[in-house]
């Protein structure tokens, strides 16, 4: 679960990270009165759960409360990467002289949290990683000891932060790590952390991604969820407890079991295609789950073909096949479907699908190859 910027900043502030003064508005007139209270220039920022709002025109500076009202009207009418903007954050504007990146996340390879800093903040850290990898510095954090002051000092020195800011920077690093740990986050990020003209450090943006498995410990954070603001496919997947991660490719993958889903994505890539998603419909693969999975995959306009890869263990393949057929009846996909069923009663399952004119494959490799071929054919039309 992701938190909005204004929610993330509030969590950061509780841990002693300095943030700009500001308030959240759902209407333009509320935005105007917040701007009035703040006085001076303000920045009006779309609160949507995606990055790159600045580039999309969702972060704008206003010189007066009237202008803030006007900008809020525009921004509240926007959709950013498909998501409607229902709230704006109105913050006092600052003049940054430098933009720093500071974040903490889980490093799965190292099996511990890692704090990452860069002097090149403000833009995507992935972009910096590509263009100037040496500009990104990391410290690995012992989960039992927590972030140590000397590690934060090392980050300050490695990003060549002017000495007069070190004390404050170290305090912010410790505060950010505390916020990350306290909320059971998988990511806590300040991008940018700015140095202002009057020589202060300030978190201008904030992002927290909570670990859903830790949510039961944080009812106060769960309350912050506003389901209207989640991407519809992700919301549906969450409600039906399917694991769904949207990716950028064209081959929709519907699979039971996380390991099998990973293998399916690997073989799709090996066959020269790009998976459109990771989707684990879980055990059972009942008609209902198959239908939901199919609906989620088809809601992605990039999908040109659906690859269904199901292993019938306790669930029998003929049952799964009936699930697929009834899902097709309800969802009426317009893209080709390639299925690979193995396990208990597979012959019967495959016959049912073949009778319904579906493309069936006997091995995963073959299924992936056909799916990639089909996706390229669709591309040519
Ligand atoms: P994001 O694009 O979704 O990451 O949104 P950010 O909150 O990071 O804002 C994008 C960019 O807008 C920042 O990197 C800053 O350069 C700029 N920005 C945000 N707030 C202010 C502000 O108060 N004053 C100025 N001058 N620029 C700002
Ligand atoms: Mn940002």
mmCIF file of C-alpha atoms and ligand atoms in Angstrom:
data_model
loop_
_atom_site.group_PDB
_atom_site.id
_atom_site.type_symbol
_atom_site.label_atom_id
_atom_site.label_comp_id
_atom_site.label_asym_id
_atom_site.label_seq_id
_atom_site.Cartn_x
_atom_site.Cartn_y
_atom_site.Cartn_z
ATOM 1 C CA UNK A 1 0.000 0.000 0.000
ATOM 2 C CA UNK A 2 1.322 3.399 -1.004
ATOM 3 C CA UNK A 3 0.866 6.558 1.015
ATOM 4 C CA UNK A 4 0.253 9.934 -0.580
ATOM 5 C CA UNK A 5 2.904 12.632 -0.426
ATOM 6 C CA UNK A 6 1.049 14.556 2.267
ATOM 7 C CA UNK A 7 0.580 11.393 4.348
ATOM 8 C CA UNK A 8 4.208 10.344 3.914
ATOM 9 C CA UNK A 9 5.425 13.802 4.890
ATOM 10 C CA UNK A 10 3.276 13.698 8.035
ATOM 11 C CA UNK A 11 4.871 10.357 8.980
ATOM 12 C CA UNK A 12 8.342 11.814 8.289
ATOM 13 C CA UNK A 13 7.616 14.906 10.359
ATOM 14 C CA UNK A 14 6.688 12.731 13.359
ATOM 15 C CA UNK A 15 10.224 11.331 13.182
ATOM 16 C CA UNK A 16 11.807 14.773 13.113
ATOM 17 C CA UNK A 17 12.246 15.254 9.367
ATOM 18 C CA UNK A 18 11.624 18.939 8.487
ATOM 19 C CA UNK A 19 8.838 19.479 5.944
ATOM 20 C CA UNK A 20 7.352 22.673 4.455
ATOM 21 C CA UNK A 21 4.264 24.192 6.082
ATOM 22 C CA UNK A 22 1.133 23.324 4.136
ATOM 23 C CA UNK A 23 -2.296 21.735 3.984
ATOM 24 C CA UNK A 24 -4.436 19.407 1.873
ATOM 25 C CA UNK A 25 -7.452 20.538 -0.130
ATOM 26 C CA UNK A 26 -10.187 18.707 -2.016
ATOM 27 C CA UNK A 27 -11.607 21.874 -3.586
ATOM 28 C CA UNK A 28 -10.112 24.950 -5.198
ATOM 29 C CA UNK A 29 -11.572 27.280 -2.582
ATOM 30 C CA UNK A 30 -10.004 25.222 0.205
ATOM 31 C CA UNK A 31 -6.706 25.504 -1.662
ATOM 32 C CA UNK A 32 -7.160 29.265 -1.792
ATOM 33 C CA UNK A 33 -7.695 29.592 1.951
ATOM 34 C CA UNK A 34 -4.673 27.424 2.713
ATOM 35 C CA UNK A 35 -2.610 29.673 0.432
ATOM 36 C CA UNK A 36 -3.991 32.710 2.252
ATOM 37 C CA UNK A 37 -2.994 31.311 5.637
ATOM 38 C CA UNK A 38 0.489 30.404 4.421
ATOM 39 C CA UNK A 39 1.020 33.812 2.793
ATOM 40 C CA UNK A 40 3.472 34.395 -0.059
ATOM 41 C CA UNK A 41 4.204 31.983 -2.890
ATOM 42 C CA UNK A 42 2.885 28.453 -2.676
ATOM 43 C CA UNK A 43 3.243 25.250 -4.637
ATOM 44 C CA UNK A 44 0.084 23.319 -5.588
ATOM 45 C CA UNK A 45 0.704 19.592 -5.937
ATOM 46 C CA UNK A 46 -1.522 16.798 -7.247
ATOM 47 C CA UNK A 47 -1.895 13.971 -4.721
ATOM 48 C CA UNK A 48 -1.892 10.823 -6.815
ATOM 49 C CA UNK A 49 -0.157 7.539 -6.140
ATOM 50 C CA UNK A 50 2.304 7.746 -9.035
ATOM 51 C CA UNK A 51 5.647 9.446 -9.548
ATOM 52 C CA UNK A 52 6.578 12.032 -12.157
ATOM 53 C CA UNK A 53 3.805 14.429 -11.228
ATOM 54 C CA UNK A 54 6.111 17.379 -11.869
ATOM 55 C CA UNK A 55 6.666 16.364 -15.489
ATOM 56 C CA UNK A 56 2.939 15.718 -15.977
ATOM 57 C CA UNK A 57 2.071 19.282 -14.925
ATOM 58 C CA UNK A 58 0.759 18.264 -11.526
ATOM 59 C CA UNK A 59 3.178 20.457 -9.521
ATOM 60 C CA UNK A 60 2.753 24.214 -10.092
ATOM 61 C CA UNK A 61 3.907 27.390 -8.367
ATOM 62 C CA UNK A 62 1.403 30.121 -7.504
ATOM 63 C CA UNK A 63 2.220 33.723 -6.598
ATOM 64 C CA UNK A 64 -1.085 34.532 -4.911
ATOM 65 C CA UNK A 65 -4.044 32.792 -3.263
ATOM 66 C CA UNK A 66 -6.112 33.561 -6.371
ATOM 67 C CA UNK A 67 -3.570 31.941 -8.615
ATOM 68 C CA UNK A 68 -3.426 28.950 -6.224
ATOM 69 C CA UNK A 69 -7.192 28.635 -6.547
ATOM 70 C CA UNK A 70 -6.956 28.727 -10.308
ATOM 71 C CA UNK A 71 -4.161 26.139 -10.441
ATOM 72 C CA UNK A 72 -6.024 23.913 -7.980
ATOM 73 C CA UNK A 73 -9.070 24.001 -10.295
ATOM 74 C CA UNK A 74 -6.893 22.861 -13.190
ATOM 75 C CA UNK A 75 -5.011 20.196 -11.255
ATOM 76 C CA UNK A 76 -8.136 18.789 -9.584
ATOM 77 C CA UNK A 77 -9.558 18.221 -13.077
ATOM 78 C CA UNK A 78 -6.518 16.303 -14.273
ATOM 79 C CA UNK A 79 -5.778 12.626 -14.655
ATOM 80 C CA UNK A 80 -2.140 11.689 -14.160
ATOM 81 C CA UNK A 81 -1.112 8.356 -15.679
ATOM 82 C CA UNK A 82 -4.784 7.423 -15.702
ATOM 83 C CA UNK A 83 -5.485 8.330 -12.082
ATOM 84 C CA UNK A 84 -7.928 11.129 -11.222
ATOM 85 C CA UNK A 85 -6.653 13.856 -8.898
ATOM 86 C CA UNK A 86 -9.030 14.274 -5.976
ATOM 87 C CA UNK A 87 -6.752 16.190 -3.599
ATOM 88 C CA UNK A 88 -4.024 18.782 -3.851
ATOM 89 C CA UNK A 89 -1.337 19.633 -1.352
ATOM 90 C CA UNK A 90 -0.710 23.350 -0.935
ATOM 91 C CA UNK A 91 2.759 23.959 0.533
ATOM 92 C CA UNK A 92 4.748 27.109 1.103
ATOM 93 C CA UNK A 93 7.064 27.465 -1.903
ATOM 94 C CA UNK A 94 10.782 27.381 -1.328
ATOM 95 C CA UNK A 95 13.713 28.257 -3.548
ATOM 96 C CA UNK A 96 15.919 25.188 -3.674
ATOM 97 C CA UNK A 97 19.622 25.759 -4.306
ATOM 98 C CA UNK A 98 20.289 22.013 -4.419
ATOM 99 C CA UNK A 99 18.142 18.871 -4.732
ATOM 100 C CA UNK A 100 19.286 15.706 -2.984
ATOM 101 C CA UNK A 101 17.894 12.176 -3.157
ATOM 102 C CA UNK A 102 17.553 10.240 0.098
ATOM 103 C CA UNK A 103 15.750 6.925 0.436
ATOM 104 C CA UNK A 104 15.690 3.685 2.361
ATOM 105 C CA UNK A 105 14.456 0.353 1.066
ATOM 106 C CA UNK A 106 14.935 -3.400 1.484
ATOM 107 C CA UNK A 107 17.910 -4.901 -0.261
ATOM 108 C CA UNK A 108 16.868 -8.484 -0.918
ATOM 109 C CA UNK A 109 20.297 -9.640 -2.052
ATOM 110 C CA UNK A 110 21.967 -8.286 1.078
ATOM 111 C CA UNK A 111 19.039 -9.240 3.295
ATOM 112 C CA UNK A 112 18.918 -5.896 5.068
ATOM 113 C CA UNK A 113 17.756 -2.315 4.638
ATOM 114 C CA UNK A 114 19.870 -0.009 2.502
ATOM 115 C CA UNK A 115 19.976 3.783 2.649
ATOM 116 C CA UNK A 116 20.647 5.444 -0.662
ATOM 117 C CA UNK A 117 21.725 9.039 -1.231
ATOM 118 C CA UNK A 118 22.615 11.098 -4.262
ATOM 119 C CA UNK A 119 23.540 14.685 -4.953
ATOM 120 C CA UNK A 120 21.423 14.378 -8.114
ATOM 121 C CA UNK A 121 17.952 14.501 -6.560
ATOM 122 C CA UNK A 122 14.702 15.793 -8.007
ATOM 123 C CA UNK A 123 14.572 13.365 -10.903
ATOM 124 C CA UNK A 124 14.007 9.608 -11.044
ATOM 125 C CA UNK A 125 16.711 7.814 -9.145
ATOM 126 C CA UNK A 126 16.547 5.054 -11.804
ATOM 127 C CA UNK A 127 17.551 7.686 -14.343
ATOM 128 C CA UNK A 128 20.557 8.725 -12.224
ATOM 129 C CA UNK A 129 21.464 5.051 -11.803
ATOM 130 C CA UNK A 130 21.624 4.752 -15.594
ATOM 131 C CA UNK A 131 23.407 7.980 -16.454
ATOM 132 C CA UNK A 132 25.661 8.574 -13.397
ATOM 133 C CA UNK A 133 25.870 5.364 -11.367
ATOM 134 C CA UNK A 134 28.857 6.719 -9.396
ATOM 135 C CA UNK A 135 26.597 9.524 -8.117
ATOM 136 C CA UNK A 136 24.589 7.037 -6.068
ATOM 137 C CA UNK A 137 25.927 6.016 -2.677
ATOM 138 C CA UNK A 138 24.641 3.332 -0.342
ATOM 139 C CA UNK A 139 25.027 2.148 3.208
ATOM 140 C CA UNK A 140 23.723 -1.223 4.340
ATOM 141 C CA UNK A 141 21.958 -1.182 7.673
ATOM 142 C CA UNK A 142 22.187 -3.882 10.304
ATOM 143 C CA UNK A 143 18.526 -4.678 11.067
ATOM 144 C CA UNK A 144 19.262 -5.146 14.770
ATOM 145 C CA UNK A 145 21.507 -2.131 15.288
ATOM 146 C CA UNK A 146 19.657 0.238 12.978
ATOM 147 C CA UNK A 147 21.220 3.107 11.048
ATOM 148 C CA UNK A 148 24.339 4.384 12.793
ATOM 149 C CA UNK A 149 25.383 8.020 12.900
ATOM 150 C CA UNK A 150 28.738 7.281 11.250
ATOM 151 C CA UNK A 151 26.895 5.756 8.298
ATOM 152 C CA UNK A 152 24.810 8.892 7.815
ATOM 153 C CA UNK A 153 28.015 10.954 8.096
ATOM 154 C CA UNK A 154 29.573 8.779 5.409
ATOM 155 C CA UNK A 155 26.595 9.496 3.109
ATOM 156 C CA UNK A 156 26.940 13.248 3.734
ATOM 157 C CA UNK A 157 30.590 13.129 2.838
ATOM 158 C CA UNK A 158 30.114 10.836 -0.169
ATOM 159 C CA UNK A 159 27.528 13.125 -1.794
ATOM 160 C CA UNK A 160 29.832 16.076 -1.037
ATOM 161 C CA UNK A 161 27.272 17.859 1.092
ATOM 162 C CA UNK A 162 28.659 21.154 2.448
ATOM 163 C CA UNK A 163 29.864 20.694 6.041
ATOM 164 C CA UNK A 164 27.456 23.206 7.578
ATOM 165 C CA UNK A 165 24.523 20.885 6.651
ATOM 166 C CA UNK A 166 25.910 17.661 8.069
ATOM 167 C CA UNK A 167 24.308 17.843 11.508
ATOM 168 C CA UNK A 168 20.865 18.409 10.076
ATOM 169 C CA UNK A 169 21.391 15.830 7.312
ATOM 170 C CA UNK A 170 22.384 13.156 9.831
ATOM 171 C CA UNK A 171 19.291 13.937 11.881
ATOM 172 C CA UNK A 172 17.155 13.562 8.736
ATOM 173 C CA UNK A 173 18.773 10.222 7.824
ATOM 174 C CA UNK A 174 18.090 8.876 11.315
ATOM 175 C CA UNK A 175 14.525 10.255 11.218
ATOM 176 C CA UNK A 176 13.855 8.733 7.793
ATOM 177 C CA UNK A 177 15.139 5.348 8.905
ATOM 178 C CA UNK A 178 13.026 5.542 12.038
ATOM 179 C CA UNK A 179 9.918 6.335 9.954
ATOM 180 C CA UNK A 180 10.692 3.422 7.626
ATOM 181 C CA UNK A 181 11.155 0.984 10.479
ATOM 182 C CA UNK A 182 8.250 2.176 12.575
ATOM 183 C CA UNK A 183 5.749 1.839 9.709
ATOM 184 C CA UNK A 184 7.069 -1.505 8.349
ATOM 185 C CA UNK A 185 7.712 0.131 4.995
ATOM 186 C CA UNK A 186 9.443 -1.360 2.003
ATOM 187 C CA UNK A 187 10.341 2.129 0.768
ATOM 188 C CA UNK A 188 10.634 5.526 2.427
ATOM 189 C CA UNK A 189 11.930 8.196 0.100
ATOM 190 C CA UNK A 190 12.575 11.937 0.034
ATOM 191 C CA UNK A 191 13.084 13.169 -3.518
ATOM 192 C CA UNK A 192 14.052 15.932 -3.429
ATOM 193 C CA UNK A 193 15.500 16.803 -0.073
ATOM 194 C CA UNK A 194 16.447 20.406 -0.764
ATOM 195 C CA UNK A 195 18.878 22.958 0.547
ATOM 196 C CA UNK A 196 16.933 26.220 0.634
ATOM 197 C CA UNK A 197 18.232 29.716 -0.051
ATOM 198 C CA UNK A 198 18.240 30.430 3.671
ATOM 199 C CA UNK A 199 20.482 27.389 4.209
ATOM 200 C CA UNK A 200 17.945 24.925 5.598
ATOM 201 C CA UNK A 201 17.249 21.307 4.649
ATOM 202 C CA UNK A 202 13.644 20.472 3.812
ATOM 203 C CA UNK A 203 11.836 17.362 2.518
ATOM 204 C CA UNK A 204 10.029 18.744 -0.532
ATOM 205 C CA UNK A 205 8.518 15.431 -1.581
ATOM 206 C CA UNK A 206 7.762 12.227 0.293
ATOM 207 C CA UNK A 207 6.891 8.684 -0.614
ATOM 208 C CA UNK A 208 6.180 5.672 1.562
ATOM 209 C CA UNK A 209 5.314 2.172 0.362
ATOM 210 C CA UNK A 210 4.048 0.008 3.209
ATOM 211 C CA UNK A 211 4.589 -3.716 3.366
ATOM 212 C CA UNK A 212 1.059 -5.141 3.069
ATOM 213 C CA UNK A 213 2.102 -8.057 5.267
ATOM 214 C CA UNK A 214 2.800 -5.609 8.088
ATOM 215 C CA UNK A 215 -0.428 -3.645 7.707
ATOM 216 C CA UNK A 216 -2.229 -5.510 10.468
ATOM 217 C CA UNK A 217 0.115 -3.791 12.904
ATOM 218 C CA UNK A 218 -0.874 -0.326 11.642
ATOM 219 C CA UNK A 219 -4.623 0.209 11.671
ATOM 220 C CA UNK A 220 -4.044 3.996 11.666
ATOM 221 C CA UNK A 221 -2.197 3.704 8.341
ATOM 222 C CA UNK A 222 -4.780 1.358 6.805
ATOM 223 C CA UNK A 223 -7.365 4.061 7.497
ATOM 224 C CA UNK A 224 -5.485 6.360 5.147
ATOM 225 C CA UNK A 225 -6.345 4.136 2.212
ATOM 226 C CA UNK A 226 -8.754 5.655 -0.224
ATOM 227 C CA UNK A 227 -9.812 2.941 -2.614
ATOM 228 C CA UNK A 228 -10.949 5.412 -5.292
ATOM 229 C CA UNK A 229 -7.343 6.439 -5.701
ATOM 230 C CA UNK A 230 -5.879 3.022 -6.395
ATOM 231 C CA UNK A 231 -5.483 1.809 -9.943
ATOM 232 C CA UNK A 232 -8.662 -0.263 -10.575
ATOM 233 C CA UNK A 233 -6.756 -3.415 -11.570
ATOM 234 C CA UNK A 234 -4.643 -3.303 -8.413
ATOM 235 C CA UNK A 235 -7.706 -2.719 -6.272
ATOM 236 C CA UNK A 236 -9.550 -5.677 -7.767
ATOM 237 C CA UNK A 237 -6.502 -7.910 -7.351
ATOM 238 C CA UNK A 238 -6.223 -6.899 -3.708
ATOM 239 C CA UNK A 239 -9.917 -7.539 -3.006
ATOM 240 C CA UNK A 240 -9.698 -11.057 -4.489
ATOM 241 C CA UNK A 241 -6.257 -11.700 -2.910
ATOM 242 C CA UNK A 242 -4.494 -12.206 -6.231
ATOM 243 C CA UNK A 243 -0.888 -11.031 -6.532
ATOM 244 C CA UNK A 244 -0.758 -8.682 -9.495
ATOM 245 C CA UNK A 245 2.077 -6.484 -10.694
ATOM 246 C CA UNK A 246 1.622 -4.577 -13.928
ATOM 247 C CA UNK A 247 4.603 -4.510 -16.269
ATOM 248 C CA UNK A 248 5.260 -2.831 -19.585
ATOM 249 C CA UNK A 249 5.065 -5.750 -22.054
ATOM 250 C CA UNK A 250 2.346 -7.184 -24.293
ATOM 251 C CA UNK A 251 1.867 -10.734 -23.119
ATOM 252 C CA UNK A 252 -0.666 -11.068 -20.348
ATOM 253 C CA UNK A 253 0.291 -13.970 -18.073
ATOM 254 C CA UNK A 254 -2.251 -15.820 -15.946
ATOM 255 C CA UNK A 255 -0.618 -18.400 -13.742
ATOM 256 C CA UNK A 256 -1.289 -20.306 -10.523
ATOM 257 C CA UNK A 257 1.613 -20.143 -8.091
ATOM 258 C CA UNK A 258 4.238 -17.443 -7.680
ATOM 259 C CA UNK A 259 7.168 -19.632 -8.714
ATOM 260 C CA UNK A 260 5.364 -20.811 -11.821
ATOM 261 C CA UNK A 261 4.467 -17.175 -12.602
ATOM 262 C CA UNK A 262 8.152 -16.219 -12.426
ATOM 263 C CA UNK A 263 9.110 -19.166 -14.637
ATOM 264 C CA UNK A 264 6.398 -18.186 -17.120
ATOM 265 C CA UNK A 265 7.756 -14.654 -17.320
ATOM 266 C CA UNK A 266 11.293 -15.976 -17.774
ATOM 267 C CA UNK A 267 10.292 -18.268 -20.628
ATOM 268 C CA UNK A 268 8.242 -15.511 -22.256
ATOM 269 C CA UNK A 269 11.345 -13.330 -22.269
ATOM 270 C CA UNK A 270 13.490 -16.189 -23.507
ATOM 271 C CA UNK A 271 11.073 -16.627 -26.436
ATOM 272 C CA UNK A 272 11.597 -12.957 -27.312
ATOM 273 C CA UNK A 273 8.479 -11.451 -25.723
ATOM 274 C CA UNK A 274 7.801 -9.079 -22.862
ATOM 275 C CA UNK A 275 5.355 -10.020 -20.089
ATOM 276 C CA UNK A 276 2.590 -7.476 -19.437
ATOM 277 C CA UNK A 277 2.257 -8.506 -15.840
ATOM 278 C CA UNK A 278 2.999 -10.857 -13.010
ATOM 279 C CA UNK A 279 -0.219 -12.527 -11.905
ATOM 280 C CA UNK A 280 -0.616 -15.335 -9.427
ATOM 281 C CA UNK A 281 -4.264 -16.405 -9.256
ATOM 282 C CA UNK A 282 -3.379 -18.689 -6.360
ATOM 283 C CA UNK A 283 -4.513 -22.165 -5.536
ATOM 284 C CA UNK A 284 -7.850 -23.581 -6.558
ATOM 285 C CA UNK A 285 -8.070 -21.573 -9.786
ATOM 286 C CA UNK A 286 -11.857 -21.575 -9.547
ATOM 287 C CA UNK A 287 -13.902 -20.202 -12.414
ATOM 288 C CA UNK A 288 -14.390 -17.028 -10.421
ATOM 289 C CA UNK A 289 -10.677 -16.464 -9.832
ATOM 290 C CA UNK A 290 -9.858 -17.205 -13.438
ATOM 291 C CA UNK A 291 -12.506 -14.685 -14.515
ATOM 292 C CA UNK A 292 -11.159 -11.998 -12.192
ATOM 293 C CA UNK A 293 -7.608 -12.685 -13.364
ATOM 294 C CA UNK A 294 -8.671 -12.460 -16.982
ATOM 295 C CA UNK A 295 -10.575 -9.223 -16.352
ATOM 296 C CA UNK A 296 -7.529 -7.672 -14.673
ATOM 297 C CA UNK A 297 -5.228 -8.688 -17.522
ATOM 298 C CA UNK A 298 -7.620 -7.461 -20.219
ATOM 299 C CA UNK A 299 -7.996 -4.070 -18.519
ATOM 300 C CA UNK A 300 -4.425 -3.368 -19.661
ATOM 301 C CA UNK A 301 -4.658 -1.969 -23.207
ATOM 302 C CA UNK A 302 -1.089 -3.119 -23.999
ATOM 303 C CA UNK A 303 -2.066 -6.783 -23.797
ATOM 304 C CA UNK A 304 -2.074 -8.436 -27.239
ATOM 305 C CA UNK A 305 -2.276 -12.056 -26.181
ATOM 306 C CA UNK A 306 -3.048 -13.929 -22.972
ATOM 307 C CA UNK A 307 -0.882 -16.811 -21.889
ATOM 308 C CA UNK A 308 -2.576 -19.089 -19.373
ATOM 309 C CA UNK A 309 -0.246 -21.451 -17.590
ATOM 310 C CA UNK A 310 -1.900 -23.612 -14.966
ATOM 311 C CA UNK A 311 -0.616 -26.567 -13.073
ATOM 312 C CA UNK A 312 -3.364 -28.871 -11.898
ATOM 313 C CA UNK A 313 -2.250 -30.358 -8.620
ATOM 314 C CA UNK A 314 -5.068 -30.816 -6.174
ATOM 315 C CA UNK A 315 -7.199 -28.838 -8.572
ATOM 316 C CA UNK A 316 -8.058 -30.972 -11.593
ATOM 317 C CA UNK A 317 -7.245 -29.627 -15.063
ATOM 318 C CA UNK A 318 -10.766 -30.278 -16.386
ATOM 319 C CA UNK A 319 -12.094 -28.086 -13.582
ATOM 320 C CA UNK A 320 -9.622 -25.360 -14.478
ATOM 321 C CA UNK A 321 -10.560 -25.676 -18.149
ATOM 322 C CA UNK A 322 -14.223 -25.172 -17.250
ATOM 323 C CA UNK A 323 -13.124 -22.150 -15.209
ATOM 324 C CA UNK A 324 -11.328 -20.733 -18.226
ATOM 325 C CA UNK A 325 -14.288 -21.371 -20.523
ATOM 326 C CA UNK A 326 -16.765 -19.684 -18.230
ATOM 327 C CA UNK A 327 -14.359 -16.774 -17.741
ATOM 328 C CA UNK A 328 -14.138 -16.398 -21.521
ATOM 329 C CA UNK A 329 -17.897 -16.403 -21.743
ATOM 330 C CA UNK A 330 -18.194 -13.617 -19.202
ATOM 331 C CA UNK A 331 -15.161 -11.534 -20.228
ATOM 332 C CA UNK A 332 -15.252 -12.099 -24.008
ATOM 333 C CA UNK A 333 -11.567 -11.426 -24.690
ATOM 334 C CA UNK A 334 -10.785 -10.047 -28.143
ATOM 335 C CA UNK A 335 -7.168 -11.136 -27.994
ATOM 336 C CA UNK A 336 -5.923 -14.667 -28.674
ATOM 337 C CA UNK A 337 -5.497 -16.968 -25.688
ATOM 338 C CA UNK A 338 -2.815 -19.600 -25.440
ATOM 339 C CA UNK A 339 -3.177 -22.164 -22.691
ATOM 340 C CA UNK A 340 -0.925 -24.748 -21.201
ATOM 341 C CA UNK A 341 -2.475 -27.127 -18.712
ATOM 342 C CA UNK A 342 -0.620 -29.941 -17.013
ATOM 343 C CA UNK A 343 -1.358 -32.188 -14.099
ATOM 344 C CA UNK A 344 -4.312 -34.219 -12.934
ATOM 345 C CA UNK A 345 -6.838 -34.894 -15.755
ATOM 346 C CA UNK A 346 -4.874 -32.811 -18.246
ATOM 347 C CA UNK A 347 -6.071 -34.698 -21.342
ATOM 348 C CA UNK A 348 -9.676 -33.998 -20.479
ATOM 349 C CA UNK A 349 -8.848 -30.356 -19.700
ATOM 350 C CA UNK A 350 -7.052 -29.846 -22.975
ATOM 351 C CA UNK A 351 -9.864 -31.495 -24.955
ATOM 352 C CA UNK A 352 -12.402 -29.104 -23.418
ATOM 353 C CA UNK A 353 -10.280 -26.120 -24.416
ATOM 354 C CA UNK A 354 -9.504 -27.386 -27.898
ATOM 355 C CA UNK A 355 -13.241 -27.960 -28.471
ATOM 356 C CA UNK A 356 -13.712 -24.283 -27.691
ATOM 357 C CA UNK A 357 -11.113 -23.368 -30.337
ATOM 358 C CA UNK A 358 -8.468 -22.325 -27.895
ATOM 359 C CA UNK A 359 -4.784 -22.659 -28.664
ATOM 360 C CA UNK A 360 -3.382 -25.314 -26.387
ATOM 361 C CA UNK A 361 0.226 -26.249 -25.833
ATOM 362 C CA UNK A 362 1.719 -29.214 -24.080
ATOM 363 C CA UNK A 363 4.868 -27.581 -22.745
ATOM 364 C CA UNK A 364 5.511 -24.188 -21.258
ATOM 365 C CA UNK A 365 8.261 -23.525 -23.772
ATOM 366 C CA UNK A 366 5.893 -24.189 -26.654
ATOM 367 C CA UNK A 367 3.154 -22.090 -25.060
ATOM 368 C CA UNK A 368 5.549 -19.158 -24.608
ATOM 369 C CA UNK A 369 6.752 -19.456 -28.201
ATOM 370 C CA UNK A 370 3.196 -19.467 -29.589
ATOM 371 C CA UNK A 371 2.167 -16.561 -27.364
ATOM 372 C CA UNK A 372 5.120 -14.469 -28.546
ATOM 373 C CA UNK A 373 4.346 -15.342 -32.197
ATOM 374 C CA UNK A 374 0.712 -14.357 -31.745
ATOM 375 C CA UNK A 375 1.655 -11.080 -30.101
ATOM 376 C CA UNK A 376 3.846 -10.181 -33.080
ATOM 377 C CA UNK A 377 1.081 -11.106 -35.564
ATOM 378 C CA UNK A 378 -1.336 -8.843 -33.724
ATOM 379 C CA UNK A 379 1.300 -6.115 -33.873
ATOM 380 C CA UNK A 380 1.463 -6.364 -37.684
ATOM 381 C CA UNK A 381 -2.258 -5.940 -38.284
HETATM 382 P P1 LIG B 1 7.233 14.331 -8.441
HETATM 383 O O1 LIG B 1 7.517 14.893 -9.807
HETATM 384 O O2 LIG B 1 5.969 13.518 -8.443
HETATM 385 O O3 LIG B 1 8.385 13.583 -7.863
HETATM 386 O O4 LIG B 1 6.939 15.602 -7.495
HETATM 387 P P2 LIG B 1 7.909 16.499 -6.585
HETATM 388 O O5 LIG B 1 7.206 16.831 -5.344
HETATM 389 O O6 LIG B 1 9.246 15.872 -6.403
HETATM 390 O O7 LIG B 1 8.067 17.835 -7.407
HETATM 391 C C1 LIG B 1 8.734 17.859 -8.658
HETATM 392 C C2 LIG B 1 9.704 19.022 -8.739
HETATM 393 O O8 LIG B 1 9.019 20.248 -8.540
HETATM 394 C C3 LIG B 1 10.761 19.014 -7.643
HETATM 395 O O9 LIG B 1 11.880 18.222 -7.976
HETATM 396 C C4 LIG B 1 11.154 20.483 -7.588
HETATM 397 O O10 LIG B 1 12.139 20.763 -8.557
HETATM 398 C C5 LIG B 1 9.869 21.191 -7.967
HETATM 399 N N1 LIG B 1 9.258 21.776 -6.755
HETATM 400 C C6 LIG B 1 8.446 21.171 -5.853
HETATM 401 N N2 LIG B 1 8.138 22.008 -4.857
HETATM 402 C C7 LIG B 1 8.761 23.176 -5.139
HETATM 403 C C8 LIG B 1 8.856 24.445 -4.489
HETATM 404 O O11 LIG B 1 8.304 24.697 -3.428
HETATM 405 N N3 LIG B 1 9.597 25.416 -5.123
HETATM 406 C C9 LIG B 1 10.250 25.188 -6.301
HETATM 407 N N4 LIG B 1 10.947 26.175 -6.855
HETATM 408 N N5 LIG B 1 10.193 24.019 -6.908
HETATM 409 C C10 LIG B 1 9.472 23.031 -6.356
HETATM 410 MN MN1 LIG B 2 9.690 13.754 -6.318
#
